[in-house]
Short mmCIF file of C-alpha atoms in Angstrom, two decimals:
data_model
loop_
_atom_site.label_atom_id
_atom_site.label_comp_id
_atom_site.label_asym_id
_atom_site.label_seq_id
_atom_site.Cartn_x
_atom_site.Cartn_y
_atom_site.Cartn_z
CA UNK Q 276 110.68 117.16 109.86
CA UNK Q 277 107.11 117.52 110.55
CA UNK Q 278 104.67 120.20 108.38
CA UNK Q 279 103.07 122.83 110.43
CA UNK Q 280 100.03 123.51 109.41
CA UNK Q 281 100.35 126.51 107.28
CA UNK Q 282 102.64 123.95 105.05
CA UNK Q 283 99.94 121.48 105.23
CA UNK Q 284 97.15 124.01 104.03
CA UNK Q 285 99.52 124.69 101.33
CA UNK Q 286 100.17 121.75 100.28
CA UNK Q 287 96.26 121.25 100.28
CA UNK Q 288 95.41 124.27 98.28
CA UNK Q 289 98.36 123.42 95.76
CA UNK Q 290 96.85 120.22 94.79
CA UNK Q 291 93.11 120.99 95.03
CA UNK Q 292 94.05 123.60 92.30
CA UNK Q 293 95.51 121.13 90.36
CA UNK Q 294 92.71 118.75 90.90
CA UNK Q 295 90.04 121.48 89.60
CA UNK Q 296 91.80 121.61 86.47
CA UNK Q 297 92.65 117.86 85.70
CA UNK Q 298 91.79 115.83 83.32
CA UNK Q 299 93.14 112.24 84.33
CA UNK Q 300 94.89 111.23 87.76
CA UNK Q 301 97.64 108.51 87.90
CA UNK Q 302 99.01 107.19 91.34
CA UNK Q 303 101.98 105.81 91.67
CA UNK Q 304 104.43 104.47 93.61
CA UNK Q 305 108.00 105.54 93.70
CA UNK Q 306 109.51 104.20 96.70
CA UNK Q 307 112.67 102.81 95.55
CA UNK Q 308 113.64 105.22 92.99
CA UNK Q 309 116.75 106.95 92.96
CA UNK Q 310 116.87 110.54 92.81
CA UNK Q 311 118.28 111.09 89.65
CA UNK Q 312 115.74 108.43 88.17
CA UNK Q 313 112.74 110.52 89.86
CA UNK Q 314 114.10 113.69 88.32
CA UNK Q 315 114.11 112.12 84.77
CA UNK Q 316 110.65 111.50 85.09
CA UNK Q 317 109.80 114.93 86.36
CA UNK Q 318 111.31 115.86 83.24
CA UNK Q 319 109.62 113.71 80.93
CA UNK Q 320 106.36 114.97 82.62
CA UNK Q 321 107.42 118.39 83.09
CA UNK Q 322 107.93 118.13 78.61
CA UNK Q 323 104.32 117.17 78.29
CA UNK Q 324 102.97 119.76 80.50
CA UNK Q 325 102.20 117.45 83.27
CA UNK Q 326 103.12 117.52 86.65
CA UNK Q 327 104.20 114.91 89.16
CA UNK Q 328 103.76 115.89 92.82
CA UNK Q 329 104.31 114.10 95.98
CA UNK Q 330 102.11 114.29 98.80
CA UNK Q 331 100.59 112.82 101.91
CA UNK Q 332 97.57 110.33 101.56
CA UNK Q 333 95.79 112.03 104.38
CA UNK Q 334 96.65 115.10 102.64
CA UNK Q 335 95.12 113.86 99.28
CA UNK Q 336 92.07 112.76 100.73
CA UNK Q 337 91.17 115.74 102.36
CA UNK Q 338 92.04 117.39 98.31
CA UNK Q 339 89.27 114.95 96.63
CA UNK Q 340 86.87 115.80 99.50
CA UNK Q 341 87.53 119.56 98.67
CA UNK Q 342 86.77 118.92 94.95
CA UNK Q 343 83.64 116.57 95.23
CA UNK Q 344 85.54 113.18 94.47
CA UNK Q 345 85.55 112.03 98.54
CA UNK Q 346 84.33 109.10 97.57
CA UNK Q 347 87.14 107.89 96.20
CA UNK Q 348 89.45 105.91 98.29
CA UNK Q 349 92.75 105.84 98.75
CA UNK Q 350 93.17 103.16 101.50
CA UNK Q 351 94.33 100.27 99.17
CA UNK Q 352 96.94 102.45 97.58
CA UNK Q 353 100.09 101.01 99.60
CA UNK Q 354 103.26 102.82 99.81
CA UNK Q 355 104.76 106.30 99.13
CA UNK Q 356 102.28 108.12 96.57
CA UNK Q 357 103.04 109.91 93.81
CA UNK Q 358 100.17 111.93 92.27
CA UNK Q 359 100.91 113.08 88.14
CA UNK Q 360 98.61 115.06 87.03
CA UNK Q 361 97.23 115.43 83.02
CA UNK Q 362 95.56 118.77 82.16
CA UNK Q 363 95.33 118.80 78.37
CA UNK Q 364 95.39 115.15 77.48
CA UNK Q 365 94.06 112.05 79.08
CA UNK Q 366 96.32 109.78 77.37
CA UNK Q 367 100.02 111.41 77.67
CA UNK Q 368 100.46 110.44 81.30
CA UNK Q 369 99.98 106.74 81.30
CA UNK Q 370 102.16 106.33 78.55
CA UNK Q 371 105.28 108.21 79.81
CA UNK Q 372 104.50 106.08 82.90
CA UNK Q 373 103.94 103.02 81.35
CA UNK Q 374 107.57 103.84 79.19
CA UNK Q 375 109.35 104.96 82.37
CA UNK Q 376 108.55 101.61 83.60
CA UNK Q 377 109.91 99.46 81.07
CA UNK Q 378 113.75 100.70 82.20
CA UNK Q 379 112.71 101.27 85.86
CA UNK Q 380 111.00 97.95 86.99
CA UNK Q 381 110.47 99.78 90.42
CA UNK Q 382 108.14 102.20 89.61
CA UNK Q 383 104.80 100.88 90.63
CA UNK Q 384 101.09 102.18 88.58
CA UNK Q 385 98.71 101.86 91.54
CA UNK Q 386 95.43 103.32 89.79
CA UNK Q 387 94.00 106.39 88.75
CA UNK Q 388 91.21 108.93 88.63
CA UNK Q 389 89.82 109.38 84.69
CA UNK Q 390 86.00 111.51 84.51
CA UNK Q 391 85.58 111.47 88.50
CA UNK Q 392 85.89 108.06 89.26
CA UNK Q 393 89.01 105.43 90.35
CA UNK Q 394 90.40 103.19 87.74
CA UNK Q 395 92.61 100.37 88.25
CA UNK Q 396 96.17 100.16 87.40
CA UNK Q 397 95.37 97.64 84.37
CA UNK Q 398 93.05 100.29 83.02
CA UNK Q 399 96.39 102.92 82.96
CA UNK Q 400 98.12 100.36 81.08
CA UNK Q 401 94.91 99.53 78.92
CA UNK Q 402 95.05 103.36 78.38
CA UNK Q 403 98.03 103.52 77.58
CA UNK Q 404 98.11 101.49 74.32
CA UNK Q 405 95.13 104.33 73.56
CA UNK Q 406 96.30 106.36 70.29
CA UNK Q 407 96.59 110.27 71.42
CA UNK Q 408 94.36 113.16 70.53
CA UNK Q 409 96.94 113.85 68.29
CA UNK Q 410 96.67 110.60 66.53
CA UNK Q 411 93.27 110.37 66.30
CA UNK Q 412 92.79 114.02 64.76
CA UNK Q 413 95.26 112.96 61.91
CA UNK Q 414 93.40 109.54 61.35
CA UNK Q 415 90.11 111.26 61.20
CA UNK Q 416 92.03 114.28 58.83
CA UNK Q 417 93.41 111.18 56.63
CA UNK Q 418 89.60 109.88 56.44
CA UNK Q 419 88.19 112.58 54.92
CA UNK Q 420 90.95 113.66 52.43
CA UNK Q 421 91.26 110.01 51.15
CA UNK Q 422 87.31 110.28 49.56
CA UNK Q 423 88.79 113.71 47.62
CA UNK Q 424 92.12 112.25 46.85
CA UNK Q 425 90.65 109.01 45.46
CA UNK Q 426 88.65 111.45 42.59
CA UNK Q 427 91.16 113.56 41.98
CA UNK Q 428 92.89 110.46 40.98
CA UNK Q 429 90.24 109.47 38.40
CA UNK Q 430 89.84 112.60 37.10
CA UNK Q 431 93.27 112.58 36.75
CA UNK Q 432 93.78 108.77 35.03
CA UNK Q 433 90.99 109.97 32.48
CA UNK Q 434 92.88 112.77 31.30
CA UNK Q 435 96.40 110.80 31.07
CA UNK Q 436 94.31 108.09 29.33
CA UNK Q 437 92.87 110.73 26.77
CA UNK Q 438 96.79 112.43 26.35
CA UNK Q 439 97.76 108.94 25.34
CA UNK Q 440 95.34 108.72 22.93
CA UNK Q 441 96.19 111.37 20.96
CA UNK Q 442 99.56 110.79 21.74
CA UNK Q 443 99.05 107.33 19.71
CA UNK Q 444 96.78 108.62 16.66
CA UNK Q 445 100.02 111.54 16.16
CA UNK Q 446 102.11 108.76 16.10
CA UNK Q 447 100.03 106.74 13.65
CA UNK Q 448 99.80 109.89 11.26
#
């Protein structure tokens, strides 16, 4: 059933929102999925406050040329796109994805948009072996405390050595 044009503007509007507030892009390719399968990833998207939306490339390109990325083309993109969105972390995204594609073999990563500009779909998957914000916060956390922890340690051993000490000259007496 065609769109009239209200729906189109819509549709437009909807996603150029969504594209103001983004973080990271990832296109996909869904064509082949069964329903069910398609809602499980909404899901899994839907968990990490991400969201998958489908829509027109015509449509899309007339969203990026709203928001200032127009140069960004979406030509060599073939088949049905799927446009997930990441708003809090860059990350999240291409891993569900890159998951989601181990059980669905179907589900094709065409590319992406990360800081304005296209990436490849090898740089998802690249991305995807990324650790997450969350990750990296508690390496950096474990960094720090490990300096403090190490000295509390000595202090520590010296006064177990010194209790053992006396413990040994009571015992001698």
């Amino acid at each position: 059933m065609a769109e009239t044009i209200k729906q189109k503007q819509g549709i437009i509007e909807q996603a150029s929102d969504k594209l103001s507030k983004m973080k990271s892009i990832i296109f996909i390719n869904y064509c082949g999925l069964k329903v069910n399968e398609l809602q499980l990833l909404r899901k899994l998207c839907k968990k990490q406050n991400i969201d998958f939306l489908v829509v027109k490339k015509k449509l899309f390109k007339l969203c990026l040329e709203k928001n200032n990325l127009g140069d960004i083309s979406l030509k060599d993109l073939e088949g049905e796109l799927g446009v997930i969105f990441s708003y809090e972390d860059e990350i999240v995204a291409a891993k569900i994805l890159k998951n989601f594609q181990k059980d669905h073999k179907i589900l094709k990563i065409k590319g992406g948009i990360l800081e304005k500009s296209f990436i490849n779909a090898d740089d998802v998957l690249r991305m995807a072996t990324l650790p997450s914000k969350l990750e990296l916060i508690a390496k950096v956390v474990g960094g720090i405390n490990a300096p403090i922890f190490g000295f509390v340690n000595v202090l520590a051993g010296n006064l177990r050595n010194f209790v053992g000490v006396l413990q040994a000259i009571k015992e001698k007496k």
